[in-house]
Coordinates of C-alpha atoms and ligand atoms in Angstrom, one line a residue:
M95 CA 31.1 14.1 -22.5
D96 CA 27.6 14.1 -22.2
Y97 CA 28.2 12.5 -18.2
D98 CA 31.1 12.7 -16.1
V99 CA 30.3 9.4 -14.0
A100 CA 27.2 7.1 -15.9
I101 CA 25.4 5.1 -12.5
I102 CA 23.9 1.6 -13.5
G103 CA 21.4 -0.1 -11.0
G104 CA 18.5 2.3 -9.1
G105 CA 18.4 0.6 -5.8
V106 CA 19.4 2.3 -2.6
I107 CA 23.6 2.4 -3.6
G108 CA 23.0 3.4 -7.0
C109 CA 20.4 6.7 -6.2
A110 CA 22.9 6.9 -3.0
V111 CA 25.8 7.3 -5.4
L112 CA 23.7 10.2 -7.6
N113 CA 23.3 11.9 -5.2
K114 CA 26.5 12.5 -3.9
L115 CA 27.4 12.9 -7.1
T116 CA 25.1 15.4 -7.8
R117 CA 25.9 17.1 -4.0
H118 CA 29.6 17.3 -5.4
G119 CA 28.7 19.3 -8.9
V120 CA 29.6 16.2 -10.7
K121 CA 27.0 15.7 -13.8
A122 CA 25.2 12.6 -13.4
I123 CA 23.0 9.7 -15.1
L124 CA 21.5 6.8 -13.5
I125 CA 20.3 4.1 -15.9
E126 CA 17.9 1.5 -14.1
K127 CA 16.3 -1.2 -16.0
A128 CA 13.2 -1.1 -14.5
N129 CA 10.5 1.8 -14.6
D130 CA 11.4 3.1 -10.6
V131 CA 14.4 3.9 -8.1
G132 CA 14.2 0.7 -5.6
M133 CA 12.4 -1.7 -7.4
G134 CA 15.3 -4.8 -6.2
S135 CA 16.1 -5.4 -2.5
S136 CA 15.7 -2.0 -1.7
K137 CA 12.1 -1.6 -1.3
A138 CA 11.9 -5.2 0.4
N139 CA 13.4 -5.1 3.5
S140 CA 13.5 -4.4 7.5
G141 CA 14.2 -0.9 7.2
I142 CA 16.6 -0.8 10.0
V143 CA 19.3 1.9 9.9
H144 CA 21.9 -1.0 11.6
A145 CA 23.9 1.0 14.8
G146 CA 26.5 -1.8 14.2
F147 CA 27.8 -4.1 17.0
D148 CA 27.6 -7.4 15.0
C149 CA 29.7 -6.4 11.5
K150 CA 33.1 -8.3 11.8
P151 CA 35.4 -5.8 12.7
H152 CA 38.0 -4.1 9.9
T153 CA 35.9 -5.2 7.0
L154 CA 33.9 -2.7 5.0
K155 CA 30.1 -3.6 6.3
A156 CA 31.2 -2.8 9.8
K157 CA 33.4 0.0 8.0
F158 CA 30.4 1.4 5.8
N159 CA 28.0 0.7 8.4
V160 CA 29.1 2.7 11.2
R161 CA 30.0 5.9 9.4
G162 CA 26.6 5.3 7.3
N163 CA 24.3 4.9 10.6
Q164 CA 26.4 9.0 11.7
L165 CA 25.2 10.4 8.1
F166 CA 21.5 9.3 8.0
H167 CA 21.4 11.9 10.9
T168 CA 22.1 14.9 8.5
L169 CA 21.1 13.1 5.3
C170 CA 17.6 12.4 6.3
P171 CA 16.1 15.9 7.9
Q172 CA 17.4 17.6 4.4
L173 CA 15.5 14.7 2.5
S174 CA 12.7 15.2 4.2
V175 CA 13.1 11.5 5.0
P176 CA 11.8 10.5 8.4
L177 CA 14.2 8.6 10.3
I178 CA 12.6 7.1 13.9
K179 CA 15.1 7.2 16.4
C180 CA 13.8 4.0 18.1
G181 CA 16.4 2.2 19.2
A182 CA 17.2 -1.9 18.9
I183 CA 17.8 -4.7 21.4
V184 CA 19.1 -7.9 20.9
V185 CA 18.0 -10.9 23.0
G186 CA 18.7 -14.1 24.2
N187 CA 19.4 -16.3 26.6
D188 CA 23.6 -16.6 26.3
K189 CA 25.4 -14.0 28.4
E190 CA 28.4 -14.7 27.0
A191 CA 26.6 -14.3 23.0
V192 CA 26.0 -10.8 24.7
K193 CA 29.1 -10.0 26.0
E194 CA 30.9 -11.3 22.8
L195 CA 28.6 -8.5 20.5
Y196 CA 28.8 -5.5 22.7
E197 CA 32.8 -6.2 22.5
R198 CA 32.7 -6.4 18.8
G199 CA 30.2 -3.0 18.6
I200 CA 32.8 -1.2 20.9
A201 CA 35.1 -2.7 18.4
N202 CA 33.5 -1.4 15.4
G203 CA 33.2 1.9 17.2
V204 CA 30.0 2.0 17.9
D205 CA 28.5 4.7 20.9
G206 CA 25.5 3.8 23.1
L207 CA 25.4 0.7 23.5
S208 CA 24.5 -1.7 26.8
V209 CA 24.5 -4.8 28.4
L210 CA 21.2 -5.3 30.0
D211 CA 19.7 -8.1 32.5
R212 CA 16.0 -9.1 31.9
A213 CA 14.5 -6.6 34.3
G214 CA 16.6 -4.0 31.8
L215 CA 15.1 -5.5 29.2
L216 CA 11.6 -5.6 30.6
Q217 CA 11.6 -2.0 31.0
L218 CA 11.7 -1.5 27.6
V219 CA 9.9 -4.1 26.2
P220 CA 7.1 -5.2 29.1
D221 CA 6.6 -8.9 27.1
L222 CA 8.9 -10.9 26.1
K223 CA 8.8 -14.3 26.7
E224 CA 10.2 -15.9 29.9
E225 CA 13.4 -17.7 28.0
V226 CA 14.8 -14.0 27.3
T227 CA 17.1 -13.3 30.2
C228 CA 19.6 -10.6 28.7
G229 CA 20.2 -8.8 25.9
L230 CA 22.1 -5.9 24.6
Y231 CA 20.7 -2.4 23.7
A232 CA 22.2 -0.1 20.9
N233 CA 20.6 3.4 21.0
T234 CA 21.9 4.3 17.9
S235 CA 20.1 2.1 15.6
C236 CA 17.3 3.4 14.0
V237 CA 14.4 3.4 11.7
V238 CA 13.8 4.3 8.0
S239 CA 11.4 3.6 5.1
P240 CA 13.7 1.9 2.7
Y241 CA 11.8 3.1 -0.5
M242 CA 11.3 6.3 0.6
F243 CA 15.0 6.7 1.1
T244 CA 15.7 6.0 -2.4
I245 CA 13.3 7.8 -4.2
A246 CA 14.3 10.5 -2.4
L247 CA 17.7 10.6 -2.6
A248 CA 16.9 10.3 -6.5
E249 CA 14.3 12.9 -6.6
E250 CA 16.9 15.6 -4.7
A251 CA 19.6 14.4 -7.2
V252 CA 17.0 15.1 -10.0
I253 CA 15.9 18.4 -8.8
N254 CA 19.7 19.5 -8.8
G255 CA 20.1 18.5 -12.5
A256 CA 20.9 14.5 -12.5
K257 CA 19.7 12.6 -15.0
V258 CA 17.8 9.0 -14.2
V259 CA 16.1 7.0 -17.4
F260 CA 13.6 3.8 -16.1
N261 CA 13.7 0.9 -18.0
T262 CA 17.1 1.0 -19.9
E263 CA 19.5 -1.9 -20.0
I264 CA 22.8 -0.8 -21.5
N265 CA 24.0 -3.3 -24.3
S266 CA 27.6 -2.0 -25.4
C267 CA 30.6 -0.4 -24.2
E268 CA 33.5 0.8 -25.8
H269 CA 36.2 3.0 -25.0
T270 CA 36.5 6.6 -26.1
S271 CA 39.4 9.1 -25.6
N272 CA 38.1 10.1 -22.5
G273 CA 36.2 7.1 -21.2
Y274 CA 33.0 5.1 -22.6
R275 CA 30.4 5.3 -24.9
L276 CA 27.4 3.5 -23.4
K277 CA 24.9 2.7 -25.5
A278 CA 21.3 0.7 -24.9
N279 CA 18.1 0.2 -26.6
N280 CA 16.9 4.4 -25.6
L281 CA 20.3 5.7 -25.4
D282 CA 24.0 6.5 -27.2
I283 CA 26.2 8.2 -24.4
E284 CA 29.4 9.2 -23.4
V285 CA 31.0 9.2 -19.9
K286 CA 34.1 9.1 -18.4
Y287 CA 33.6 7.1 -15.6
I288 CA 30.8 4.3 -14.8
V289 CA 29.5 3.0 -11.4
N290 CA 27.9 -0.7 -11.4
A291 CA 25.9 -0.8 -8.8
S292 CA 23.2 -3.0 -10.5
A293 CA 23.0 -5.7 -7.5
M294 CA 21.4 -9.2 -9.2
G295 CA 22.3 -7.8 -12.8
Y296 CA 26.0 -7.0 -11.4
N297 CA 27.7 -10.2 -13.5
D298 CA 25.5 -9.3 -16.5
V299 CA 26.9 -5.4 -16.7
A300 CA 30.2 -6.6 -15.5
K301 CA 31.0 -8.8 -18.9
I302 CA 29.3 -5.7 -21.3
L303 CA 32.0 -3.6 -19.5
N304 CA 34.3 -6.5 -19.4
T305 CA 35.3 -6.3 -16.4
E306 CA 35.2 -8.4 -12.7
T307 CA 32.4 -10.9 -12.3
Y308 CA 32.2 -12.0 -8.9
P309 CA 30.7 -15.9 -7.7
L310 CA 27.0 -14.2 -6.6
E311 CA 24.1 -16.1 -4.0
F312 CA 20.7 -15.2 -3.1
R313 CA 19.1 -15.5 0.1
R314 CA 15.4 -14.7 0.3
G315 CA 14.2 -13.0 3.5
E316 CA 10.0 -13.0 4.3
Y317 CA 8.4 -11.3 6.0
Y318 CA 4.6 -10.2 8.2
L319 CA 3.2 -7.0 8.1
L320 CA 1.0 -6.3 10.7
D321 CA -2.2 -3.7 10.5
N322 CA -1.3 -0.5 11.8
T323 CA -3.5 -0.8 15.3
V324 CA -0.5 -3.5 16.4
N325 CA 1.4 -1.5 18.7
I326 CA 4.0 -4.5 20.6
T327 CA 7.0 -2.6 20.5
D328 CA 8.5 0.7 20.2
L329 CA 11.9 -0.3 19.6
T330 CA 13.4 -2.9 17.3
I331 CA 13.5 -6.7 18.6
F332 CA 16.6 -8.6 17.4
P333 CA 17.1 -12.2 18.6
L334 CA 21.4 -13.2 19.0
P335 CA 22.5 -13.4 14.9
S336 CA 23.2 -16.0 13.2
K337 CA 26.7 -16.6 10.9
T338 CA 23.8 -15.6 7.8
S339 CA 22.0 -13.9 9.7
K340 CA 20.7 -11.3 11.9
G341 CA 18.0 -13.0 12.4
V342 CA 13.8 -12.8 12.8
L343 CA 13.5 -9.7 14.3
I344 CA 10.0 -7.7 15.2
T345 CA 10.2 -3.5 14.9
P346 CA 8.1 -0.9 14.1
T347 CA 8.1 0.5 10.7
A348 CA 8.8 4.3 9.8
D349 CA 4.9 4.4 8.6
G350 CA 3.8 2.7 12.0
N351 CA 2.6 -0.9 10.7
T352 CA 4.8 -3.5 13.1
L353 CA 7.4 -5.6 10.9
V354 CA 8.3 -9.1 11.7
G355 CA 11.0 -11.3 9.7
P356 CA 13.0 -11.9 7.8
T357 CA 13.7 -15.7 6.9
S358 CA 17.3 -16.2 4.8
Y359 CA 16.8 -19.6 2.6
P360 CA 19.3 -19.8 -0.5
C361 CA 17.2 -19.6 -3.2
E362 CA 16.9 -18.4 -6.9
F363 CA 16.5 -15.1 -7.4
S364 CA 12.7 -14.7 -6.4
T365 CA 10.0 -12.2 -4.0
M366 CA 7.9 -15.1 -3.6
T367 CA 6.7 -16.1 0.3
T368 CA 6.6 -20.2 1.3
T369 CA 4.7 -21.8 4.0
E370 CA 7.8 -23.1 4.8
G371 CA 9.2 -19.7 5.4
L372 CA 6.3 -17.8 7.1
N373 CA 6.2 -20.9 9.4
D374 CA 9.6 -20.2 10.1
V375 CA 9.1 -16.8 11.2
K376 CA 5.9 -16.8 13.4
Q377 CA 8.1 -19.6 15.5
K378 CA 11.1 -17.7 15.7
S379 CA 9.1 -14.4 16.3
T380 CA 7.0 -15.9 19.1
A381 CA 9.8 -17.1 20.6
I382 CA 10.8 -13.8 22.2
L383 CA 7.0 -11.9 21.8
D384 CA 3.7 -12.9 21.3
V385 CA 2.8 -11.6 18.0
P386 CA -0.7 -10.8 17.2
F387 CA -0.9 -12.8 13.5
N388 CA -4.1 -12.6 12.9
K389 CA -3.4 -9.1 12.3
N390 CA -1.0 -9.6 8.9
I391 CA -2.0 -7.2 6.1
R392 CA 0.4 -8.7 3.4
N393 CA 3.4 -11.0 3.6
F394 CA 6.7 -10.5 1.5
S395 CA 10.4 -10.8 0.7
G396 CA 13.2 -9.7 -0.8
V397 CA 16.1 -10.9 -1.5
R398 CA 19.6 -10.5 -0.5
V399 CA 22.7 -10.5 -3.0
I400 CA 25.8 -11.8 -0.8
S401 CA 29.0 -12.3 -2.5
G402 CA 31.6 -14.1 0.5
N403 CA 31.9 -12.4 3.4
D404 CA 31.6 -8.7 2.6
F405 CA 31.0 -6.0 0.4
I406 CA 33.0 -5.4 -3.0
V407 CA 33.0 -1.6 -3.5
E408 CA 36.5 -1.2 -5.8
K409 CA 37.9 -0.2 -8.4
S410 CA 37.9 -2.3 -11.5
S411 CA 41.4 -3.8 -11.8
M412 CA 40.6 -4.3 -15.9
Q413 CA 39.3 -1.0 -17.2
D414 CA 40.0 2.4 -15.8
G415 CA 37.7 4.8 -14.2
I416 CA 35.1 2.1 -13.4
I417 CA 33.7 1.3 -10.6
N418 CA 32.5 -2.2 -9.0
I419 CA 30.1 -2.5 -6.1
A420 CA 28.7 -6.3 -5.8
G421 CA 27.3 -8.3 -3.0
I422 CA 25.7 -5.1 -1.0
C423 CA 23.6 -7.7 1.1
S424 CA 22.6 -6.3 5.1
P425 CA 23.5 -3.7 6.3
G426 CA 24.0 -2.7 2.5
L427 CA 20.7 0.3 3.7
S428 CA 22.3 1.5 6.5
S429 CA 25.9 1.4 4.4
A430 CA 24.6 3.1 1.5
P431 CA 25.6 7.3 1.7
A432 CA 28.9 5.7 3.3
I433 CA 29.6 3.6 0.5
A434 CA 28.5 6.8 -1.7
E435 CA 30.5 9.3 0.0
Y436 CA 33.9 6.0 -0.1
V437 CA 32.9 5.8 -3.8
V438 CA 32.9 9.7 -5.0
E439 CA 35.3 11.5 -2.8
D440 CA 38.2 8.0 -2.4
L441 CA 37.7 6.5 -5.5
L442 CA 36.4 8.9 -8.0
G443 CA 38.2 11.8 -6.4
Y444 CA 35.6 14.6 -5.9
N445 CA 36.6 16.2 -3.4
Q446 CA 35.3 19.8 -4.0
E447 CA 33.3 21.5 -1.5
E448 CA 29.6 20.2 -1.7
I449 CA 27.5 22.9 -3.2
K450 CA 24.2 23.9 -1.8
M451 CA 20.9 21.5 -2.7
I452 CA 18.3 22.9 -4.2
P453 CA 15.5 21.0 -1.4
R454 CA 13.6 18.3 -2.2
K455 CA 9.5 19.1 -1.2
P456 CA 8.2 16.5 0.4
Y457 CA 5.1 14.7 -0.5
T458 CA 1.7 16.3 0.9
D459 CA 0.2 14.4 4.1
I460 CA -3.4 15.1 4.5
N461 CA -2.7 13.3 7.9
K462 CA 0.1 15.5 8.9
L463 CA -1.8 18.8 8.7
D464 CA -4.2 20.4 11.6
S465 CA -7.8 21.0 10.0
V466 CA -6.7 24.9 9.4
Q467 CA -4.1 23.4 7.3
R468 CA -6.4 20.8 5.7
N469 CA -9.3 23.5 5.3
Q470 CA -7.3 25.3 3.5
L471 CA -5.3 22.7 1.5
I472 CA -9.2 21.8 0.2
K473 CA -10.2 25.4 -0.5
D474 CA -7.2 25.7 -2.9
N475 CA -7.2 22.5 -4.9
P476 CA -10.6 20.5 -3.7
D477 CA -8.5 17.0 -4.6
Y478 CA -7.2 17.1 -1.5
G479 CA -10.5 16.6 0.2
R480 CA -11.6 13.6 -1.9
I481 CA -10.2 10.1 -0.3
V482 CA -9.1 7.4 -2.8
C483 CA -7.3 5.2 -0.5
K484 CA -9.9 4.8 2.7
C485 CA -7.7 2.5 4.8
E486 CA -4.7 5.2 4.8
C487 CA -6.6 8.0 4.1
V488 CA -4.5 9.3 1.1
S489 CA -6.6 11.8 -1.2
L490 CA -6.5 12.0 -4.6
G491 CA -4.6 14.9 -4.7
E492 CA -2.0 13.4 -3.0
I493 CA -1.6 10.7 -5.9
K494 CA -1.7 13.4 -8.7
E495 CA 0.9 15.3 -6.3
A496 CA 2.8 12.0 -7.4
L497 CA 2.2 11.4 -10.7
N498 CA 3.6 14.9 -11.5
S499 CA 6.9 14.4 -8.8
P500 CA 10.4 14.6 -9.9
L501 CA 11.1 10.8 -11.1
K502 CA 7.6 10.8 -13.4
P503 CA 6.6 7.5 -11.5
N504 CA 3.8 5.5 -13.6
S505 CA 2.7 2.4 -12.3
V506 CA 0.1 1.2 -9.3
D507 CA 3.1 0.5 -7.1
A508 CA 4.9 3.6 -7.2
I509 CA 2.3 5.8 -6.2
K510 CA 2.1 3.4 -3.6
R511 CA 5.5 3.6 -2.1
R512 CA 5.4 7.5 -2.7
V513 CA 1.6 8.2 -0.8
R514 CA 0.7 4.9 0.6
A515 CA -2.6 4.5 -1.4
G516 CA -3.4 0.8 -0.6
M517 CA -0.9 0.3 1.4
G518 CA -3.1 -0.3 4.3
R519 CA -5.1 -3.0 5.6
C520 CA -7.7 -3.7 2.0
Q521 CA -4.2 -3.4 0.5
G522 CA -6.1 -1.6 -2.3
G523 CA -9.1 -3.8 -3.0
F524 CA -11.0 -0.6 -2.2
C525 CA -9.0 2.3 -3.9
L526 CA -7.2 0.1 -6.9
T527 CA -9.7 1.1 -9.8
K528 CA -9.6 4.5 -8.7
V529 CA -5.5 4.9 -8.6
I530 CA -5.5 3.0 -12.5
Q531 CA -7.9 5.7 -13.6
T532 CA -5.9 8.3 -12.1
I533 CA -2.9 7.3 -13.7
S534 CA -4.8 7.0 -17.1
E535 CA -6.2 10.2 -17.0
T536 CA -3.6 12.2 -15.5
L537 CA -0.7 10.8 -17.5
N538 CA -3.3 10.9 -20.7
I539 CA -2.2 7.2 -21.1
P540 CA -4.9 4.2 -22.1
S541 CA -6.0 2.4 -18.7
E542 CA -4.8 -1.2 -20.2
E543 CA -1.8 0.5 -20.6
V544 CA -1.4 0.8 -16.3
V545 CA 0.7 -1.7 -15.3
K546 CA 1.2 -2.6 -11.2
E547 CA 4.7 -2.5 -11.0
N548 CA 7.3 -2.9 -14.3
M549 CA 6.5 -3.7 -17.9
G550 CA 4.2 -6.6 -18.9
S551 CA 1.8 -6.2 -15.3
N552 CA -0.9 -4.4 -17.1
F553 CA -4.2 -4.7 -14.7
Y554 CA -6.3 -4.6 -18.3
I555 CA -6.1 -6.9 -21.2
S556 CA -8.6 -4.2 -23.0
S557 CA -11.5 -1.9 -23.0
I558 CA -15.0 -3.1 -23.0
N559 CA -16.0 0.0 -25.2
P560 CA -12.8 1.2 -26.9
E561 CA -14.4 4.4 -27.5
T562 CA -15.5 5.1 -24.0
K563 CA -12.5 3.3 -22.7
E564 CA -14.6 1.4 -19.6
Ligands
FAD624 C1 15.1 -9.8 3.5 C2 16.4 -8.7 3.7 C3 16.5 -7.5 4.6 C4 17.3 -6.7 4.7 N1 17.2 -5.6 5.6 C5 18.5 -4.7 6.0 C6 18.0 -3.9 6.9 O1 17.2 -3.6 8.1 N2 19.1 -2.5 7.1 C7 20.1 -3.0 6.3 O2 21.0 -1.9 6.3 N3 20.0 -3.7 5.2 C8 19.1 -4.6 4.6 N4 19.2 -5.4 3.7 C9 20.0 -4.9 3.0 C10 19.6 -4.1 2.0 O3 18.4 -4.0 1.3 C11 20.4 -4.1 0.6 O4 21.6 -4.1 0.9 C12 20.1 -2.6 -0.6 O5 19.1 -2.9 -0.4 C13 20.9 -3.2 -1.8 O6 21.0 -1.7 -2.6 P1 21.5 -2.2 -3.8 O7 21.5 -0.9 -4.9 O8 22.7 -2.8 -4.1 O9 20.9 -3.4 -4.8 P2 19.5 -3.1 -5.4 O10 18.0 -2.8 -4.4 O11 18.9 -4.3 -5.3 O12 18.9 -2.4 -6.9 C14 19.6 -2.7 -7.9 C15 19.4 -1.8 -9.1 O13 19.8 -2.5 -9.9 C16 19.0 -2.8 -11.0 N5 19.2 -3.1 -12.3 C17 19.5 -4.4 -12.1 N6 20.1 -5.5 -13.2 C18 20.2 -3.5 -13.8 C19 20.9 -3.7 -15.2 N7 21.5 -4.5 -16.5 N8 20.8 -2.3 -16.0 C20 19.9 -1.2 -15.1 N9 19.5 -1.3 -13.8 C21 19.6 -3.1 -13.2 C22 17.5 -3.2 -10.6 O14 16.0 -2.7 -11.5 C23 17.4 -2.7 -8.8 O15 17.1 -1.6 -9.1 C24 18.2 -6.0 4.0 C25 18.0 -7.0 2.6 C26 16.7 -7.9 2.5 C27 16.6 -9.0 1.4

């Protein structure tokens, strides 16, 4: 047996399961088809660790969201990932709807909820539009960087013995005397249990595993990301939710920007943005607060994978030892630690005490050092004094550090997600070529082979001078 458990799909759910298994001393492998973790909805969402007040009571969503929110408070410090405990308000002018939401939250076991009138809301956000007359305050709602959280879960697991393989898609699964033999383009392993956490790829993987498939639908959410000089709210502001979505929110991000969105439109699986969607975000958000959209630095979208009204997290009834995880739309990020706990302890039965984990080292952030620490660092390694990304003040040393980090990232966007080079107002206009050059030199690959994101997204077609590689 090569591994006890194979997890297919390295989004926040797969990485949370991998991390939890590793904490119980279980030998696990994560198989991801892209070249980094968190490449599906886990990298393009609102980053809210929801309190759990708007999930329908007695659903898996309600159970995992409320428990997940609690677990974030212990997990984030262990992973050295900042959790911004900013709280949230839901605002509108329908007192009955606010009361219903409050009661739903109480039924779900959410602490720290209070109903506010306009005066109470204005104390939290002074510039709310006149139409806003009532709301709900939730003090357990938090904000996290969704991709950094996902990366940290996987990094800590790898440091403690787990295996992560990228650019790998299984193409066959056979029964063995003890479990399953999984084969892929570059892999041939025997495992006892399999967890299918491949989200948008769930049904394709299920067909190979010969397990249940489910009807899946996709809904795209489009966003504006505003410059870090914008400061219109310190907490997350939601409108009253609709049947299909939590609505267009305005929130600070964990990295100090302001995020406005998302929409919720049925779509094919595509992360494009549209004029219609972005206008919708503008119109809905400005009904709550004036938003300086002239400070927009980027538009992006993420796609929710939905199956019916609830999450699917269950043992396959067609194959022993296979766990189906499907339809993890919102609040999937908030629920991830609780889903992992349920899968590992209840469904797979790994109840042994957690081992003492070797902690992951957070990436150096020269902006967070005082001048004495920074000077010492630069003295020890001058690369930390060579600024590559001027918008976010990211040094060459930090980029090299990310390239040597546990998951060995190798794309420009993987570096961006780890140390924020290219995340600022010029969106890489200034630093892109230097980042490509650093990846090329550090990994000793030609710059034509450096990709933006996945395989095939190369920046350069060929060198002008193949000998000098220029
Ligand atoms: C617009 C939007 C806003 C949201 N906001 C929030 C929020 O604020 N708070 C919250 O709690 N939740 C939010 N969510 C929900 C949250 O983002 C998701 O629930 C969560 O990211 C799902 O994680 P996942 O691991 O299931 O899927 P994904 O992150 O999509 O990961 C699936 C992974 O599987 C891989 N994969 C696919 N096929 C294969 C294959 N054949 N082999 C190997 N790997 C494969 C993919 O490459 C991908 O990396 C939001 C979602 C969206 C889209």
